[in-house]
Tab-separated table of C-alpha atoms in Angstrom:
chain	number	residue	atom	x	y	z
A	1	MET	CA	0.000	0.000	0.000
A	2	LYS	CA	0.904	3.649	-0.332
A	3	LEU	CA	0.539	5.215	3.113
A	4	ALA	CA	0.672	8.778	4.409
A	5	VAL	CA	1.646	9.111	8.063
A	6	LEU	CA	0.635	12.602	9.160
A	7	GLY	CA	2.649	13.733	12.160
A	8	ALA	CA	6.321	13.203	12.969
A	9	GLY	CA	6.160	12.841	16.727
A	10	ALA	CA	7.570	9.726	18.371
A	11	TRP	CA	4.659	7.408	17.599
A	12	GLY	CA	3.999	8.658	14.074
A	13	THR	CA	7.674	8.320	13.199
A	14	ALA	CA	7.937	4.878	14.796
A	15	LEU	CA	4.940	3.553	12.909
A	16	ALA	CA	6.225	5.034	9.650
A	17	ILE	CA	9.511	3.185	10.193
A	18	SER	CA	7.752	-0.080	11.022
A	19	LEU	CA	5.255	0.068	8.160
A	20	GLY	CA	7.973	1.094	5.742
A	21	ALA	CA	9.295	-2.460	5.737
A	22	ARG	CA	6.258	-3.583	3.709
A	23	HIS	CA	4.672	-0.428	2.306
A	24	GLU	CA	5.553	2.794	0.513
A	25	VAL	CA	5.331	5.386	3.286
A	26	THR	CA	5.454	9.174	3.227
A	27	LEU	CA	5.872	10.913	6.584
A	28	TRP	CA	4.406	14.408	6.829
A	29	VAL	CA	6.432	16.715	9.069
A	30	ARG	CA	4.471	19.891	9.773
A	31	ASP	CA	7.538	21.996	10.615
A	32	PRO	CA	9.762	22.483	7.521
A	33	ALA	CA	12.814	23.109	9.727
A	34	GLN	CA	12.297	19.796	11.509
A	35	ARG	CA	11.827	18.049	8.162
A	36	ALA	CA	15.094	19.511	6.847
A	37	GLN	CA	16.902	18.369	9.974
A	38	MET	CA	15.442	14.874	9.642
A	39	GLU	CA	16.418	14.732	5.964
A	40	ALA	CA	19.984	15.726	6.783
A	41	SER	CA	20.470	13.311	9.686
A	42	ARG	CA	18.027	10.596	8.564
A	43	ALA	CA	16.804	10.515	12.161
A	44	ASN	CA	14.178	12.188	14.339
A	45	GLU	CA	16.512	13.255	17.117
A	46	ARG	CA	13.832	15.356	18.803
A	47	TYR	CA	11.353	12.533	19.377
A	48	LEU	CA	13.177	9.251	18.585
A	49	PRO	CA	16.875	9.841	19.267
A	50	GLY	CA	19.285	7.160	18.185
A	51	ILE	CA	16.973	5.477	15.676
A	52	SER	CA	17.732	5.785	11.957
A	53	LEU	CA	15.110	6.488	9.339
A	54	PRO	CA	15.177	3.975	6.470
A	55	ASP	CA	16.227	5.368	3.091
A	56	SER	CA	12.861	4.297	1.672
A	57	LEU	CA	10.904	6.617	3.993
A	58	HIS	CA	9.857	9.790	2.175
A	59	LEU	CA	9.585	13.074	4.111
A	60	THR	CA	7.521	16.127	3.210
A	61	SER	CA	6.059	19.233	4.808
A	62	ASP	CA	3.246	19.396	2.243
A	63	VAL	CA	0.238	17.494	3.562
A	64	TYR	CA	-1.378	17.404	0.146
A	65	ALA	CA	1.736	15.979	-1.470
A	66	ALA	CA	1.906	13.344	1.277
A	67	CYS	CA	-1.654	12.240	0.587
A	68	ALA	CA	-1.728	12.675	-3.200
A	69	GLN	CA	-1.075	9.041	-4.092
A	70	SER	CA	-1.856	7.465	-0.728
A	71	GLU	CA	-4.488	4.824	-0.112
A	72	LEU	CA	-4.699	5.482	3.639
A	73	ALA	CA	-3.924	8.426	5.928
A	74	ILE	CA	-2.555	7.537	9.367
A	75	LEU	CA	-2.867	10.503	11.719
A	76	GLY	CA	-0.001	10.471	14.215
A	77	VAL	CA	-0.973	13.715	15.950
A	78	THR	CA	-2.136	14.449	19.485
A	79	VAL	CA	-5.805	14.731	20.385
A	80	ALA	CA	-5.335	18.510	20.420
A	81	GLY	CA	-4.130	18.425	16.819
A	82	LEU	CA	-6.597	15.855	15.525
A	83	ARG	CA	-9.424	18.149	14.427
A	84	LEU	CA	-7.170	20.430	12.382
A	85	THR	CA	-5.426	17.496	10.702
A	86	LEU	CA	-8.755	15.846	9.886
A	87	ARG	CA	-9.830	19.076	8.212
A	88	GLU	CA	-6.725	18.947	6.045
A	89	VAL	CA	-7.547	15.371	5.050
A	90	ALA	CA	-11.172	16.348	4.359
A	91	ALA	CA	-9.975	19.164	2.073
A	92	LEU	CA	-8.246	16.738	-0.294
A	93	SER	CA	-9.600	16.442	-3.816
A	94	ARG	CA	-10.711	12.862	-3.145
A	95	PRO	CA	-12.032	11.002	-0.077
A	96	LEU	CA	-9.174	9.260	1.734
A	97	PRO	CA	-9.699	6.570	4.398
A	98	ALA	CA	-8.116	7.571	7.699
A	99	ILE	CA	-7.060	6.043	10.985
A	100	TRP	CA	-5.677	7.902	13.993
A	101	LEU	CA	-3.231	6.961	16.753
A	102	CYS	CA	-4.067	9.486	19.488
A	103	LYS	CA	-5.510	8.515	22.857
A	104	GLY	CA	-7.703	10.800	24.913
A	105	PHE	CA	-10.685	13.139	24.978
A	106	GLU	CA	-10.791	16.488	23.214
A	107	ALA	CA	-10.355	19.315	25.713
A	108	GLY	CA	-13.481	21.376	26.211
A	109	THR	CA	-15.841	19.019	24.381
A	110	SER	CA	-15.029	15.692	26.120
A	111	LYS	CA	-15.385	14.043	22.706
A	112	LEU	CA	-13.583	10.873	21.753
A	113	PRO	CA	-11.470	10.971	18.571
A	114	HIS	CA	-14.077	9.126	16.499
A	115	GLN	CA	-16.670	11.718	17.495
A	116	VAL	CA	-14.331	14.482	16.330
A	117	ALA	CA	-13.775	12.577	13.071
A	118	ALA	CA	-17.530	12.250	12.528
A	119	GLU	CA	-17.764	16.045	12.561
A	120	GLU	CA	-14.827	16.640	10.215
A	121	LEU	CA	-14.935	13.825	7.644
A	122	GLN	CA	-17.671	13.043	5.168
A	123	GLY	CA	-19.959	10.328	6.462
A	124	GLU	CA	-18.984	7.704	3.882
A	125	VAL	CA	-15.221	8.002	4.391
A	126	PRO	CA	-13.909	4.850	6.152
A	127	ARG	CA	-12.147	5.679	9.410
A	128	GLY	CA	-10.936	4.070	12.625
A	129	VAL	CA	-8.358	4.003	15.414
A	130	LEU	CA	-5.139	2.020	15.876
A	131	SER	CA	-4.468	1.474	19.562
A	132	GLY	CA	-2.927	-0.885	22.068
A	133	PRO	CA	0.093	-1.522	24.306
A	134	SER	CA	3.080	-0.101	22.467
A	135	PHE	CA	6.029	2.189	23.087
A	136	ALA	CA	7.293	4.154	20.095
A	137	GLN	CA	10.959	3.372	20.711
A	138	GLU	CA	10.299	-0.368	20.808
A	139	VAL	CA	8.134	-0.400	17.678
A	140	ALA	CA	10.745	1.657	15.824
A	141	ARG	CA	13.425	-0.876	16.806
A	142	GLY	CA	11.317	-3.763	15.528
A	143	VAL	CA	10.431	-5.232	18.920
A	144	PRO	CA	7.268	-7.380	18.545
A	145	ALA	CA	4.027	-5.682	19.584
A	146	ALA	CA	0.298	-6.204	19.135
A	147	LEU	CA	-2.342	-3.556	18.452
A	148	THR	CA	-6.058	-3.310	17.739
A	149	LEU	CA	-7.534	-1.519	14.743
A	150	ALA	CA	-11.116	-0.565	15.547
A	151	ALA	CA	-13.766	0.878	13.263
A	152	SER	CA	-17.538	0.844	13.257
A	153	ASP	CA	-17.203	-0.587	9.748
A	154	ALA	CA	-16.070	-4.130	10.600
A	155	PRO	CA	-14.930	-5.063	7.054
A	156	PHE	CA	-12.787	-1.888	6.895
A	157	ALA	CA	-11.259	-2.705	10.299
A	158	ALA	CA	-10.498	-6.300	9.311
A	159	GLY	CA	-9.171	-5.429	5.859
A	160	THR	CA	-6.949	-2.597	7.054
A	161	ALA	CA	-5.635	-4.679	9.959
A	162	ARG	CA	-4.723	-7.408	7.473
A	163	GLU	CA	-2.862	-4.917	5.248
A	164	LEU	CA	-0.891	-3.327	8.112
A	165	HIS	CA	-0.153	-6.590	9.929
A	166	SER	CA	3.485	-7.684	9.794
A	167	ARG	CA	5.922	-10.133	11.329
A	168	ARG	CA	6.795	-7.654	14.108
A	169	LEU	CA	3.502	-5.794	14.413
A	170	ARG	CA	0.513	-8.059	15.010
A	171	ILE	CA	-2.760	-6.221	14.411
A	172	TYR	CA	-6.184	-7.432	15.484
A	173	SER	CA	-9.484	-5.882	14.384
A	174	SER	CA	-12.561	-4.779	16.323
A	175	ASP	CA	-15.819	-2.981	15.634
A	176	ASP	CA	-16.027	-1.611	19.213
A	177	LEU	CA	-14.685	1.830	18.389
A	178	THR	CA	-16.012	3.405	21.590
A	179	GLY	CA	-14.610	0.728	23.877
A	180	VAL	CA	-11.153	0.852	22.317
A	181	GLU	CA	-10.977	4.644	22.560
A	182	VAL	CA	-12.258	4.802	26.133
A	183	GLY	CA	-9.642	2.274	27.228
A	184	ALA	CA	-6.921	4.207	25.441
A	185	ALA	CA	-7.922	7.475	27.104
A	186	VAL	CA	-8.542	6.326	30.662
A	187	LYS	CA	-5.400	4.192	30.993
A	188	ASN	CA	-3.235	7.299	30.650
A	189	VAL	CA	-4.854	8.890	33.703
A	190	ILE	CA	-4.558	5.693	35.731
A	191	ALA	CA	-0.862	5.591	34.775
A	192	ILE	CA	-0.364	8.972	36.441
A	193	ALA	CA	-1.867	7.466	39.596
A	194	ALA	CA	0.442	4.448	39.301
A	195	GLY	CA	3.430	6.765	38.999
A	196	ILE	CA	2.352	8.632	42.119
A	197	SER	CA	2.027	5.342	43.992
A	198	ASP	CA	5.459	4.168	42.862
A	199	GLY	CA	6.966	7.572	43.574
A	200	LEU	CA	5.693	7.469	47.139
A	201	GLY	CA	7.364	4.079	47.577
A	202	PHE	CA	4.195	2.054	48.066
A	203	GLY	CA	5.522	-0.997	46.250
A	204	GLU	CA	4.215	-3.557	43.816
A	205	SER	CA	1.241	-4.720	45.880
A	206	ALA	CA	-0.167	-1.203	45.906
A	207	ARG	CA	0.454	-0.866	42.172
A	208	ALA	CA	-1.365	-4.133	41.456
A	209	ALA	CA	-4.364	-2.945	43.458
A	210	LEU	CA	-4.331	0.398	41.665
A	211	VAL	CA	-4.161	-1.163	38.206
A	212	THR	CA	-6.989	-3.563	39.033
A	213	ARG	CA	-9.271	-0.869	40.424
A	214	GLY	CA	-8.277	1.378	37.538
A	215	LEU	CA	-9.482	-1.289	35.146
A	216	ALA	CA	-12.785	-1.372	37.033
A	217	GLU	CA	-13.169	2.398	36.602
A	218	MET	CA	-12.247	2.228	32.916
A	219	THR	CA	-14.778	-0.516	32.311
A	220	ARG	CA	-17.485	1.263	34.299
A	221	LEU	CA	-17.201	4.382	32.154
A	222	GLY	CA	-16.776	2.446	28.927
A	223	LEU	CA	-19.924	0.402	29.419
A	224	ARG	CA	-21.965	3.511	30.135
A	225	LEU	CA	-20.711	5.048	26.901
A	226	GLY	CA	-21.588	1.971	24.846
A	227	GLY	CA	-18.392	-0.085	24.881
A	228	ARG	CA	-18.396	-3.870	25.270
A	229	PRO	CA	-16.985	-5.701	28.332
A	230	GLU	CA	-14.617	-7.923	26.343
A	231	THR	CA	-12.885	-4.896	24.839
A	232	PHE	CA	-11.600	-3.839	28.256
A	233	MET	CA	-10.125	-7.321	28.762
A	234	GLY	CA	-8.167	-6.957	25.521
A	235	LEU	CA	-5.138	-5.152	24.144
A	236	SER	CA	-6.573	-1.638	24.251
A	237	GLY	CA	-7.961	-2.162	27.745
A	238	VAL	CA	-6.033	-4.198	30.298
A	239	GLY	CA	-3.069	-4.670	27.933
A	240	ASP	CA	-2.409	-0.979	27.416
A	241	LEU	CA	-3.226	-0.261	31.066
A	242	ILE	CA	-0.578	-2.690	32.339
A	243	LEU	CA	2.092	-1.354	29.988
A	244	THR	CA	1.430	2.303	30.711
A	245	CYS	CA	1.270	1.798	34.478
A	246	THR	CA	4.465	-0.248	34.732
A	247	GLY	CA	6.717	0.592	31.782
A	248	GLY	CA	9.766	2.767	32.206
A	249	LEU	CA	9.051	4.516	28.885
A	250	SER	CA	5.571	5.633	29.967
A	251	ARG	CA	5.351	9.436	29.935
A	252	ASN	CA	2.179	9.431	32.021
A	253	ARG	CA	3.781	7.255	34.683
A	254	GLN	CA	6.743	9.649	34.661
A	255	VAL	CA	4.366	12.526	35.380
A	256	GLY	CA	3.089	10.670	38.447
A	257	LEU	CA	6.578	9.808	39.676
A	258	ARG	CA	7.634	13.436	39.482
A	259	LEU	CA	4.454	14.748	41.088
A	260	ALA	CA	5.143	12.421	44.016
A	261	ALA	CA	8.635	13.907	44.251
A	262	GLY	CA	7.129	17.371	44.621
A	263	GLN	CA	7.838	18.798	41.170
A	264	SER	CA	5.378	21.270	39.707
A	265	LEU	CA	3.322	20.150	36.731
A	266	PRO	CA	4.615	22.894	34.377
A	267	ASP	CA	8.213	21.929	35.145
A	268	ILE	CA	7.447	18.246	34.609
A	269	LEU	CA	5.865	18.816	31.211
A	270	LYS	CA	8.706	21.092	30.142
A	271	GLU	CA	11.315	18.494	31.083
A	272	LEU	CA	9.463	15.628	29.379
A	273	GLY	CA	9.399	17.445	26.051
A	274	HIS	CA	6.610	15.133	24.860
A	275	VAL	CA	2.846	15.246	25.296
A	276	ALA	CA	1.523	13.229	28.255
A	277	GLU	CA	-2.088	12.766	27.166
A	278	GLY	CA	-3.276	11.738	30.641
A	279	VAL	CA	-2.696	15.283	31.908
A	280	HIS	CA	-5.012	16.711	29.267
A	281	SER	CA	-7.584	13.901	29.461
A	282	ALA	CA	-7.990	13.666	33.236
A	283	ARG	CA	-10.476	16.498	33.674
A	284	GLU	CA	-12.444	15.480	30.580
A	285	VAL	CA	-12.696	11.901	31.863
A	286	LEU	CA	-13.940	13.122	35.236
A	287	LYS	CA	-16.435	15.503	33.628
A	288	LEU	CA	-17.799	12.706	31.456
A	289	ALA	CA	-17.916	10.267	34.389
A	290	GLN	CA	-19.996	12.717	36.388
A	291	ALA	CA	-22.350	13.228	33.437
A	292	VAL	CA	-23.077	9.483	33.162
A	293	SER	CA	-22.931	8.763	36.940
A	294	ALA	CA	-19.831	6.560	36.722
A	295	ASP	CA	-17.974	6.424	40.042
A	296	MET	CA	-14.264	6.992	39.301
A	297	PRO	CA	-12.438	7.803	42.562
A	298	ILE	CA	-8.922	7.230	41.165
A	299	ILE	CA	-9.571	9.630	38.309
A	300	SER	CA	-10.975	12.158	40.785
A	301	ALA	CA	-7.879	11.842	42.980
A	302	VAL	CA	-5.545	12.379	40.015
A	303	CYS	CA	-7.480	15.506	39.040
A	304	GLY	CA	-7.104	16.754	42.609
A	305	VAL	CA	-3.316	16.430	42.379
A	306	LEU	CA	-3.121	17.970	38.902
A	307	ASP	CA	-5.263	20.908	40.028
A	308	ARG	CA	-3.119	21.292	43.187
A	309	ARG	CA	-6.147	20.790	45.438
A	310	LEU	CA	-4.472	17.711	46.930
A	311	THR	CA	-0.924	16.665	47.603
A	312	ALA	CA	0.072	13.253	46.287
A	313	GLN	CA	-0.035	11.808	49.829
A	314	ALA	CA	-3.417	13.398	50.591
A	315	ALA	CA	-4.870	11.932	47.394
A	316	VAL	CA	-3.718	8.453	48.423
A	317	ASP	CA	-5.126	8.888	51.923
A	318	GLU	CA	-8.449	10.011	50.476
A	319	LEU	CA	-8.649	6.886	48.316
A	320	LEU	CA	-7.680	4.472	51.079
A	321	LEU	CA	-10.095	5.914	53.637
A	322	ARG	CA	-13.173	5.508	51.443
A	323	ASP	CA	-15.835	3.155	52.805
A	324	PRO	CA	-15.327	-0.456	51.636
A	325	LYS	CA	-17.733	-1.585	48.903
A	326	PRO	CA	-18.474	-4.858	47.100
A	327	GLU	CA	-15.688	-5.529	44.628
A	328	HIS	CA	-17.866	-6.405	41.648
A	329	ARG	CA	-20.540	-3.790	41.030
A	330	ALA	CA	-21.752	-1.789	38.093
């Protein structure tokens, strides 16, 4: 296939490298200066230092040139940049199927990515999300990983998953678009909580409890929004949750670790140099949970720390002192 990967952050670049082994890939780099630097060094030192770009990977700063001959647009932008990039895809002279990689809720609207896409793309244009437990650096290095491609159009999801599937990147398909996106968004916020727990030295038992109860909160919200239970037991649910809460490359976990150490949020985000989607999604998740009466105490505690209403220790104390309840409840 001819593919256009729109967005040269860590994940967009990593996927372009991985897919380039089997497909003709053009990577769109919005900033011409960054593109020139990447062309000269054949690397993305800003987001994927130490990993070479294959000679076969084409680079451009012209989104229309990137998409001109492509059969599929893969949007490797953040949730904040999704709407604008979708508009650029919609402005093409021909309808182009699109999938996105971002995980979270749009700030201000609390909309999932597929809801944003429904507003920006023509109704008949096939679209979906590629999600699951994966770190950009590992995928770029060819470490085996498994993802889920979800679309409300099941044949599109299955066909596209088959095309993108490779020896190192196993891709499953799903038609539970809502469930996959809810899992992808909520796990980032839970990972901040896991980082706080680890940063306070609470150990692996505490982390296991947090991940398990985080999964319960994720599922509770997802079911109320129309997701299916089995989705949250899969790659984009428990799989991505485990990776993001425990992996050393997790930016959201790093945010939690540093909050526990007493760093301010602005300083943390400046030092990371990458987007930590959980920071931006936390308040939207809580707002949505309140709207559908989904009890999400871990999410609420994380928001308290991010908003500086609670210290990391006070947030933990608040969670632990809640009245005991039956473990399995809606």
